[in-house]
mmCIF file of C-alpha atoms in Angstrom:
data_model
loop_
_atom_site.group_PDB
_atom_site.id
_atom_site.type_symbol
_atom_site.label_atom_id
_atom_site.label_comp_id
_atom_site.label_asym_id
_atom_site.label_seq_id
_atom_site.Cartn_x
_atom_site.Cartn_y
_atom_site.Cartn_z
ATOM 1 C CA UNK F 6 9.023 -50.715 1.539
ATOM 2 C CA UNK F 7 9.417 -47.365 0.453
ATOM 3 C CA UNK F 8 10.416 -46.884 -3.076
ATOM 4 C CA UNK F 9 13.344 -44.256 -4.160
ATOM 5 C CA UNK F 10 11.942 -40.912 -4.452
ATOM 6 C CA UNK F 11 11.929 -39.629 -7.673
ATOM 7 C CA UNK F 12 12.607 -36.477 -8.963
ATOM 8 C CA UNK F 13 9.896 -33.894 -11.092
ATOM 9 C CA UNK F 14 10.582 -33.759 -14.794
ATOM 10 C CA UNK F 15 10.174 -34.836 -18.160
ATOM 11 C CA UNK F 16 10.235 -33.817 -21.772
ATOM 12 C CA UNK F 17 7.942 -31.194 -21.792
ATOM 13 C CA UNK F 18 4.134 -31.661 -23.504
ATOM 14 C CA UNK F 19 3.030 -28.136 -23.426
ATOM 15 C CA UNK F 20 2.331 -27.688 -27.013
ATOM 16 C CA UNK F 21 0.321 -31.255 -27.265
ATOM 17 C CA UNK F 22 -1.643 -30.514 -24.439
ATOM 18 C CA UNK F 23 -2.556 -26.918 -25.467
ATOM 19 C CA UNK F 24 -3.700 -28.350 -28.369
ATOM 20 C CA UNK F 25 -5.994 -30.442 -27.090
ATOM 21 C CA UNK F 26 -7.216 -28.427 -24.513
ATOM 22 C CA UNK F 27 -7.819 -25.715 -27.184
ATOM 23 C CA UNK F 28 -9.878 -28.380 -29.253
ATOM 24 C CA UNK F 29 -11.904 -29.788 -26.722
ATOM 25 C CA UNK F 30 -12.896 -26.050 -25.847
ATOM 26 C CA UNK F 31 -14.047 -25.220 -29.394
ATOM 27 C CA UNK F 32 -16.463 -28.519 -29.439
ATOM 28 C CA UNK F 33 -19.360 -26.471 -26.911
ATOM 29 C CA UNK F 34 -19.913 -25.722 -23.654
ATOM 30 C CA UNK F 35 -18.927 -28.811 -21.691
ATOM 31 C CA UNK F 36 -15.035 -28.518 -23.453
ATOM 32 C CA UNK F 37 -13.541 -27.825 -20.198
ATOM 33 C CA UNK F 38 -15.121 -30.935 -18.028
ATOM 34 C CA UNK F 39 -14.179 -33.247 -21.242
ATOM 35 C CA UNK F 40 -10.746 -32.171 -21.925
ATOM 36 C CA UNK F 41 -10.378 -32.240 -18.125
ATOM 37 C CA UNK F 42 -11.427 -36.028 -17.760
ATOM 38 C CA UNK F 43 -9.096 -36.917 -21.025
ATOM 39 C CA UNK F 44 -5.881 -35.063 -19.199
ATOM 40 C CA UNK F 45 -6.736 -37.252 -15.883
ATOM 41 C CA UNK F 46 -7.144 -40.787 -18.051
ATOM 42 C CA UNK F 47 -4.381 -39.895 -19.481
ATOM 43 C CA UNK F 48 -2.225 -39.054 -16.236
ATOM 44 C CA UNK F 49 -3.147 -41.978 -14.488
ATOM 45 C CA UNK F 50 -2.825 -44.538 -17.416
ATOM 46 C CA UNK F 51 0.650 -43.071 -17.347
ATOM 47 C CA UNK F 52 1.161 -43.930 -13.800
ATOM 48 C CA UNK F 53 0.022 -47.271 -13.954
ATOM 49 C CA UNK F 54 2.759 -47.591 -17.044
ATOM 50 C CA UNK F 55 5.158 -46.693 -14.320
ATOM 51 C CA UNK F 56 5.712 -43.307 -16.445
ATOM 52 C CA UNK F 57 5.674 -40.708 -13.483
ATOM 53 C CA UNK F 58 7.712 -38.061 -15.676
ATOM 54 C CA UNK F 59 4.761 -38.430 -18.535
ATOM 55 C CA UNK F 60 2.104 -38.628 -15.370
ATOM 56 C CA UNK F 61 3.706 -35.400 -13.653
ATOM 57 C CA UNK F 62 3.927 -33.072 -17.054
ATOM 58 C CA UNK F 63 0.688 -34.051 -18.288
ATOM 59 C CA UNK F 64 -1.193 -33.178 -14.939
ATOM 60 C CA UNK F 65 1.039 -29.432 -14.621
ATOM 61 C CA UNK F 66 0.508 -28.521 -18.253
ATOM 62 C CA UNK F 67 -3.357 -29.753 -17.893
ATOM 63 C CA UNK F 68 -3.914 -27.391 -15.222
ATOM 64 C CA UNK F 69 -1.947 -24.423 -16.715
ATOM 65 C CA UNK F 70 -3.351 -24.735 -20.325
ATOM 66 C CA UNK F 71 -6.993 -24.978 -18.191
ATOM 67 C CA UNK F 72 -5.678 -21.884 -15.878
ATOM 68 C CA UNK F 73 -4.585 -19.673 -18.539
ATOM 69 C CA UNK F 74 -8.031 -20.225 -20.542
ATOM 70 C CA UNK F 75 -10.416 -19.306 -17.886
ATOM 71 C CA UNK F 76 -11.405 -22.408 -16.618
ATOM 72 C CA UNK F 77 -10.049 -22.527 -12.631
ATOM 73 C CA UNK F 78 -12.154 -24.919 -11.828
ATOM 74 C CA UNK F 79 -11.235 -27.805 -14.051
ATOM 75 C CA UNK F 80 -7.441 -26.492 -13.648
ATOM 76 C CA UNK F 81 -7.704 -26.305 -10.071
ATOM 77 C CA UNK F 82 -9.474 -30.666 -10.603
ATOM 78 C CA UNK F 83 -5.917 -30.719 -12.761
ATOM 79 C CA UNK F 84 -3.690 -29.387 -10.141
ATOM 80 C CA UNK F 85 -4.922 -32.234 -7.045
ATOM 81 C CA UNK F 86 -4.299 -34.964 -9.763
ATOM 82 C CA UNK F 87 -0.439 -33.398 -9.740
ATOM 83 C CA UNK F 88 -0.417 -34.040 -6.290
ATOM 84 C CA UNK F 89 -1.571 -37.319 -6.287
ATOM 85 C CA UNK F 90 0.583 -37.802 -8.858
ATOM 86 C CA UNK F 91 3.644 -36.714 -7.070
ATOM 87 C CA UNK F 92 2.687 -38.692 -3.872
ATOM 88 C CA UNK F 93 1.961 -42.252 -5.287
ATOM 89 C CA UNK F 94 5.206 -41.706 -7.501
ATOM 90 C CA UNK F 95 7.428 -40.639 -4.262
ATOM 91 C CA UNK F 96 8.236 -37.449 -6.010
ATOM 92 C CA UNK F 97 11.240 -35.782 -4.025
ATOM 93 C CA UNK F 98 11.299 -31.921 -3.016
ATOM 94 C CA UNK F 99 13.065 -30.227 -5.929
ATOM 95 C CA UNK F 100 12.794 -26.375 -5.965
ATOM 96 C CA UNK F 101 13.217 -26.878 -10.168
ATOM 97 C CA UNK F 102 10.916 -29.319 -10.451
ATOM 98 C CA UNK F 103 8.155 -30.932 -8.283
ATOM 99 C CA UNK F 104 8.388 -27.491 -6.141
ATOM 100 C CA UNK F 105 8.646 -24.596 -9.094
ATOM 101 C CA UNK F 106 5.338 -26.491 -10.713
ATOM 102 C CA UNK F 107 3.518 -25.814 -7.287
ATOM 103 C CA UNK F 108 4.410 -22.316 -7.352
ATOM 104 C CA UNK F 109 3.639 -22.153 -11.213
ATOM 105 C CA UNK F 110 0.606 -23.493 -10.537
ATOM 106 C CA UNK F 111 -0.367 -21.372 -7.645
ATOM 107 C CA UNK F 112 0.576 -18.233 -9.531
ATOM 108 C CA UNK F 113 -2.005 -19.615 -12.293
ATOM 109 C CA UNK F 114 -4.734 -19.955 -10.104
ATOM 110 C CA UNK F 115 -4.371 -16.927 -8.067
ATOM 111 C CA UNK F 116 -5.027 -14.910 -11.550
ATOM 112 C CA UNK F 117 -7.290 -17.011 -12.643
ATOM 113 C CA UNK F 118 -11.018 -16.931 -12.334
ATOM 114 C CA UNK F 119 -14.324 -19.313 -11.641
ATOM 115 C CA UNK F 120 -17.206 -19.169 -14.411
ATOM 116 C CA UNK F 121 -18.875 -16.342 -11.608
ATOM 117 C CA UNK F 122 -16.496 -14.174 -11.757
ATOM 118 C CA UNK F 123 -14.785 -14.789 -8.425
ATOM 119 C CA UNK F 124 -11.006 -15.969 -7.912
ATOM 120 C CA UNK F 125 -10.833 -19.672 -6.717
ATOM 121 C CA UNK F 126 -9.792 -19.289 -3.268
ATOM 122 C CA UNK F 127 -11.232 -21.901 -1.731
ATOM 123 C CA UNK F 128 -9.499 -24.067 -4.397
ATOM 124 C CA UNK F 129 -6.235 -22.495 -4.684
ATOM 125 C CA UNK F 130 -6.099 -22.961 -0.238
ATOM 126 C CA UNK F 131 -7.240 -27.034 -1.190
ATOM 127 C CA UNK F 132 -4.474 -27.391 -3.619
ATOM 128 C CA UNK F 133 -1.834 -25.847 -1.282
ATOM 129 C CA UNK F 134 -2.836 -27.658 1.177
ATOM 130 C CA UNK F 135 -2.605 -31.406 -0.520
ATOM 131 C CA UNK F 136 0.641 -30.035 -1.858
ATOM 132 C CA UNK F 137 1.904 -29.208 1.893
ATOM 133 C CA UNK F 138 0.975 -32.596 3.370
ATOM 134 C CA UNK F 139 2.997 -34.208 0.498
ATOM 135 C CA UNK F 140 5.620 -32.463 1.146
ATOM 136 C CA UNK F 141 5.823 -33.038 4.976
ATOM 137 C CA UNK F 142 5.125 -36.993 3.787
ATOM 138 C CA UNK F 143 8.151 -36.976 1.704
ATOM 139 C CA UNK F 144 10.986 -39.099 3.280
ATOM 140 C CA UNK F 145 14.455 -37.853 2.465
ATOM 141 C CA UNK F 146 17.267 -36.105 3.946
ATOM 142 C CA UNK F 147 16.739 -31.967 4.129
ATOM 143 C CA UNK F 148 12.692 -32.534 3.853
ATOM 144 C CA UNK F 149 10.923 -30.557 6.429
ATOM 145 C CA UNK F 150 8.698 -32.999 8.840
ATOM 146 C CA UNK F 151 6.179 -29.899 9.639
ATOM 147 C CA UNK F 152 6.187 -29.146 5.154
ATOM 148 C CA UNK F 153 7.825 -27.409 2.824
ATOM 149 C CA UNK F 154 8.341 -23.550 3.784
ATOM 150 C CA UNK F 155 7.486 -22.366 0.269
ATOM 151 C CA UNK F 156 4.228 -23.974 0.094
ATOM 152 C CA UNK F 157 3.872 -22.557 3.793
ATOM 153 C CA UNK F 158 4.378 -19.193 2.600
ATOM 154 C CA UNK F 159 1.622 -19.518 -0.470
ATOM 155 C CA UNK F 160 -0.882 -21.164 1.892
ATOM 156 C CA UNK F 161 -0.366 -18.397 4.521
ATOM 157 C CA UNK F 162 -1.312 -15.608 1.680
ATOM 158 C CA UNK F 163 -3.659 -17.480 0.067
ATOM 159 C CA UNK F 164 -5.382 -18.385 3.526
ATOM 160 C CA UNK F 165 -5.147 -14.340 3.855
ATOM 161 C CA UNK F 166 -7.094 -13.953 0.850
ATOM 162 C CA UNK F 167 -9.816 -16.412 1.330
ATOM 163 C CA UNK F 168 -10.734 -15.064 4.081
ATOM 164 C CA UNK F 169 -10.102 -18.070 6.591
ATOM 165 C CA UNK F 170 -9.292 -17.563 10.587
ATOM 166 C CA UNK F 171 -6.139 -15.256 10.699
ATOM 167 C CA UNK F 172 -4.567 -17.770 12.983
ATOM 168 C CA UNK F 173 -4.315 -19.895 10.423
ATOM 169 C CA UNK F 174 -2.601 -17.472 8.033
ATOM 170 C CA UNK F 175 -0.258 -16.596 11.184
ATOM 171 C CA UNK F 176 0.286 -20.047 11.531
ATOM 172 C CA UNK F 177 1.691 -20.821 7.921
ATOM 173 C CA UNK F 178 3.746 -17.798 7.529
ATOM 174 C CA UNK F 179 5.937 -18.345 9.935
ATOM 175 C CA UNK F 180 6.680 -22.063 8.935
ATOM 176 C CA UNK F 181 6.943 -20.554 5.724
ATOM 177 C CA UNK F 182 9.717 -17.892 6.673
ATOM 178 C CA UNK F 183 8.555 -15.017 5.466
ATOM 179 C CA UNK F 184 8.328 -12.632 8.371
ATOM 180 C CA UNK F 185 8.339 -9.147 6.821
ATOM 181 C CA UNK F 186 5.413 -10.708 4.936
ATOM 182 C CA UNK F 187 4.082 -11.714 8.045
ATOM 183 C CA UNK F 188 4.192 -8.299 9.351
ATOM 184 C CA UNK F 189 2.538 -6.522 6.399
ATOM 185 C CA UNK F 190 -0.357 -9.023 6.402
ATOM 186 C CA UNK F 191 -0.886 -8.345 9.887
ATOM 187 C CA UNK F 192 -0.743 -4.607 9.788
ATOM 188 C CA UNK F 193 -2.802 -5.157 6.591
ATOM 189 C CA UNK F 194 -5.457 -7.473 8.200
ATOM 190 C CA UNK F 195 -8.001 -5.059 9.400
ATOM 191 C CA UNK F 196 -7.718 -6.024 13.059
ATOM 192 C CA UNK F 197 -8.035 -3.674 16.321
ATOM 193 C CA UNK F 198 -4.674 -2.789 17.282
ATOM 194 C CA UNK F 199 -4.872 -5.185 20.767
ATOM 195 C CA UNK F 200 -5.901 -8.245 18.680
ATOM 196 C CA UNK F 201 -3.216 -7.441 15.926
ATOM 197 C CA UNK F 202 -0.341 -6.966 18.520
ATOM 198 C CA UNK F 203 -1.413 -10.172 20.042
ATOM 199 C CA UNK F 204 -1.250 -12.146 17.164
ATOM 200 C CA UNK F 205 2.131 -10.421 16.479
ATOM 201 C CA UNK F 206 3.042 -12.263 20.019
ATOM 202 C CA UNK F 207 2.107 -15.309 18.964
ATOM 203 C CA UNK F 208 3.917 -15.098 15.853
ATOM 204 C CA UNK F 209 7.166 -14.200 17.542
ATOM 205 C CA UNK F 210 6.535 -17.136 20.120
ATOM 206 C CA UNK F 211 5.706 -19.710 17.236
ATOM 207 C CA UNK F 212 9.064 -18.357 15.540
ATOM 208 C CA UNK F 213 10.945 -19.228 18.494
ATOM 209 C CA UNK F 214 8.954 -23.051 19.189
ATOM 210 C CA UNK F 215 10.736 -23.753 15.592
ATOM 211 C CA UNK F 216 13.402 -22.732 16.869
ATOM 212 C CA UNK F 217 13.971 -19.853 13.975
ATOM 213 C CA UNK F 218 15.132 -17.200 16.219
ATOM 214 C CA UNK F 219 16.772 -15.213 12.721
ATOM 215 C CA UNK F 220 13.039 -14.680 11.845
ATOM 216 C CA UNK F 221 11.941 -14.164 15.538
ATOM 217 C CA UNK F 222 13.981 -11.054 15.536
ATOM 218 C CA UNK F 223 13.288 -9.938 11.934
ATOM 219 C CA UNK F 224 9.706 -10.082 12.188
ATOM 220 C CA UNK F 225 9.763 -8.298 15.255
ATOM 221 C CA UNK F 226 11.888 -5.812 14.060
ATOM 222 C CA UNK F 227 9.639 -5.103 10.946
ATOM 223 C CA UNK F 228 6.475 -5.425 13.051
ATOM 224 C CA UNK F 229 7.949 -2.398 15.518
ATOM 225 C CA UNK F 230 8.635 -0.297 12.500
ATOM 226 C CA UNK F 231 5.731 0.031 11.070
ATOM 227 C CA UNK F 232 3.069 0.320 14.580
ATOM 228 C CA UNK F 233 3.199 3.982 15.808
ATOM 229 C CA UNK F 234 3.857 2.944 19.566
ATOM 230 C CA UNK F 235 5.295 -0.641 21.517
ATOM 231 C CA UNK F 236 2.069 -2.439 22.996
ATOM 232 C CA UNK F 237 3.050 -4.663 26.143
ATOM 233 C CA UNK F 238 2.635 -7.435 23.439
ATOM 234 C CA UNK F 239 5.660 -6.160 21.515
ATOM 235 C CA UNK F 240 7.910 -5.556 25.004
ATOM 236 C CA UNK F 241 7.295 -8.775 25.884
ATOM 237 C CA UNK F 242 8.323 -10.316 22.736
ATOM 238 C CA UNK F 243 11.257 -8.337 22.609
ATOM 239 C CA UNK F 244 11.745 -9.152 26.363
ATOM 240 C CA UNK F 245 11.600 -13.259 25.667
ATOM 241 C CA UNK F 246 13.452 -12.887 22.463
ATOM 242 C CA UNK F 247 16.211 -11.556 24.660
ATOM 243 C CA UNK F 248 16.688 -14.570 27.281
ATOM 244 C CA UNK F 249 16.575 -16.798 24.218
ATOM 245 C CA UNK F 250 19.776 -15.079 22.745
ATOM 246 C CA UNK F 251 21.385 -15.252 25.957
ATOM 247 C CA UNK F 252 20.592 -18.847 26.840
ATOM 248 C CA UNK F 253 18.918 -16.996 30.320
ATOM 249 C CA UNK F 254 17.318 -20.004 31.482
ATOM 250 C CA UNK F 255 16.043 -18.020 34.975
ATOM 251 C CA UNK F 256 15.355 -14.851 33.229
ATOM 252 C CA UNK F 257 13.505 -16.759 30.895
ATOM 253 C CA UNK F 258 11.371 -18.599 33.930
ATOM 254 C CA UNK F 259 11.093 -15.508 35.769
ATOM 255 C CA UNK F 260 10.049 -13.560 32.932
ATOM 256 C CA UNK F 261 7.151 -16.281 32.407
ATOM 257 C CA UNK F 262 6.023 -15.645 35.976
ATOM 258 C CA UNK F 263 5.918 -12.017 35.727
ATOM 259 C CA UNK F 264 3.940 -12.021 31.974
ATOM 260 C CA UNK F 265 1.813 -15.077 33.309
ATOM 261 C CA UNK F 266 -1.260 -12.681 32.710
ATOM 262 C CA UNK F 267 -0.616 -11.694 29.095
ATOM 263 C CA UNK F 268 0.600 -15.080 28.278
ATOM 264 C CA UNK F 269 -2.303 -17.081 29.302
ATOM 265 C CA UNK F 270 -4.650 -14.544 27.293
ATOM 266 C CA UNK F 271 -3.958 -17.223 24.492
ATOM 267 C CA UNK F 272 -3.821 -20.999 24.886
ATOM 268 C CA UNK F 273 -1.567 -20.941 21.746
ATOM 269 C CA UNK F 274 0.719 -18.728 23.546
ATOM 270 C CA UNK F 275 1.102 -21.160 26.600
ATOM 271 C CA UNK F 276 1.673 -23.881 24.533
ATOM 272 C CA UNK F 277 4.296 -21.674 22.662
ATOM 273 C CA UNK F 278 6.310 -21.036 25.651
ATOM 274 C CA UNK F 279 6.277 -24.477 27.147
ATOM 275 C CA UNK F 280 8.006 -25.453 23.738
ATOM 276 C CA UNK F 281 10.458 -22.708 23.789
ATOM 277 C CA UNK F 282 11.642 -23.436 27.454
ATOM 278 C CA UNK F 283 12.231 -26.972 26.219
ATOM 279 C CA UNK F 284 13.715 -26.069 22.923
ATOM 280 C CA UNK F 285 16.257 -23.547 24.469
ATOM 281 C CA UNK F 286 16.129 -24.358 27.987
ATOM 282 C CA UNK F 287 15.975 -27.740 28.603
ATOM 283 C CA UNK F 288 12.568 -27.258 30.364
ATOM 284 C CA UNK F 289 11.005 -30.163 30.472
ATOM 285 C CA UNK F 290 6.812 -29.869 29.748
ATOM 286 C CA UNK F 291 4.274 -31.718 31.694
ATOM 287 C CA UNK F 292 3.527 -35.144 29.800
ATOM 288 C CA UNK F 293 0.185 -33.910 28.941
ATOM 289 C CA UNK F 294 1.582 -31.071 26.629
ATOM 290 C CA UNK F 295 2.988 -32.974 24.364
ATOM 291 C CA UNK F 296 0.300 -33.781 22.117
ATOM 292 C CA UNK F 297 -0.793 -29.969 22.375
ATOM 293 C CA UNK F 298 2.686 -29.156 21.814
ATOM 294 C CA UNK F 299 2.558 -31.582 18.406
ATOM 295 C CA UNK F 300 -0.878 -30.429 16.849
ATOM 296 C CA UNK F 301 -0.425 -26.580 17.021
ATOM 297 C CA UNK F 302 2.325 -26.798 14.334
ATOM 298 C CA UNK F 303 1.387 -30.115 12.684
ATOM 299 C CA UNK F 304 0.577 -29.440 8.785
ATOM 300 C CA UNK F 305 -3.328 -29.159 8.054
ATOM 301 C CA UNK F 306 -4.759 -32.069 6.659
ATOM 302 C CA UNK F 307 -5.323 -32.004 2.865
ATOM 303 C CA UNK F 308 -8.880 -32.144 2.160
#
């Protein structure tokens, strides 16, 4: 049986844990890794007292005393115990609490650097994504099934900056709602302009398989603004963007037919449109979609 979600919190041990994070530093080179391991005893002796408030405030203050000081790669060890801390304690979505300390966190680590030198991308994208698929585990009313679109939104940019396959940057800033973002990155990311007005499609088309036509037409709207000409990539997704504002369920088919080419350029974008046409159409998919249809906007798996 589930137990009732709790919410983030606590009487706040900043000052106590700055303290001994600041004295553990000054005892030699291995500071960090010791006050590190005393921060995570200490968080999960917590937890087993059934003291998730003490658990939860000693794990976000670890990692942002460890942030602050230079050492992202014990903070970022600091930051996964939070998350495990907020899933074994049922921790509800709170934007004040258990949500704010994600983005306080991620803000930490994004300025933050690893004893070469280099920002911790790799670890900032692993902490994002543990905190997503806690978030899409949470079980309450108003939680999002696919994840939280805030942590969305940090693990699209921070999937921009490390560098990982733009589709999966694409991916995460739509379900995080951000779609002038969305359009920067894109007209920021380097790309040809056929490969960046493609993935512009599919961003439009993933808009609309959530069902967020708002964003649909804002992203497309910013995207168009800032490209010096309309591609056939941008008619078209101004052309289905249409029939799904006018509930044109044979415009909609026979605008399929017509784009077939340009559509099936992209597997994502065939899988998009079946979606859509059952989403806003009432266009029943082929039985073998569905699990296509599931895993190209399930949350990635924390690792």
């Amino acid at each position: 049986m589930r137990r009732r979600p709790r919410k983030g919190g606590g009487g706040s041990q900043a000052p106590t844990i700055k303290y001994l994070v600041d004295e553990r530093l000054g005892q030699g080179a291995n500071g960090a890794y010791e006050a590190l391991q005393l921060l995570r005893s200490q968080a999960q002796r917590a937890v087993k007292a059934g003291d998730g408030a003490k658990a939860q405030q000693i794990s976000k203050e670890g990692a942002l005393a460890l942030l602050s000081r230079g050492y992202a790669d014990s903070g970022a060890e600091m930051a996964m115990q939070l998350v495990e801390v907020y899933s074994s304690q049922d921790v509800s979505l709170d934007y004040e609490t258990s949500i704010a300390a994600i983005i306080e966190i991620d803000r930490a680590m994004a300025g933050s650097t690893l004893p070469d030198g280099e920002p911790p991308v790799v670890e900032r994208v692993r902490f994002l994504k543990a905190a997503l698929s806690w978030s899409a585990d949470v079980n309450e009313i108003g939680a999002y099934t696919l994840g939280d679109p805030r942590i969305h939104a940090l693990l699209g940019a921070s999937s921009w900056a490390a560098g990982d396959d733009i589709d999966v940057g694409v991916k995460h800033q739509v379900l995080g709602e951000v779609p002038d973002e969305l359009a920067a990155a894109l007209m920021n990311s380097g790309c040809g302009a056929l490969k960046r007005d493609g993935l512009a499609c599919r961003a439009v088309l993933q808009f609309l398989a959530v069902e967020n036509l708002r964003d649909a037409v804002s992203f497309l709207a910013t995207f168009r603004s800032l490209v010096e000409t309309d591609s056939r990539y941008t008619l078209f997704s101004a052309l289905i963007i249409e029939t799904c504002q006018h509930d044109a369920a044979a415009e909609f088919q026979e605008l399929t037919q017509t784009w077939a080419g340009l559509i099936e350029r992209d597997p994502a974008n065939k899988t998009a449109i079946r979606i859509i046409g059952q989403k806003f159409f009432g266009i029943q998919p082929p039985q073998d979609m569905m699990s296509a249809m599931l895993s190209m906007l399930a949350p990635p798996a924390s690792s």
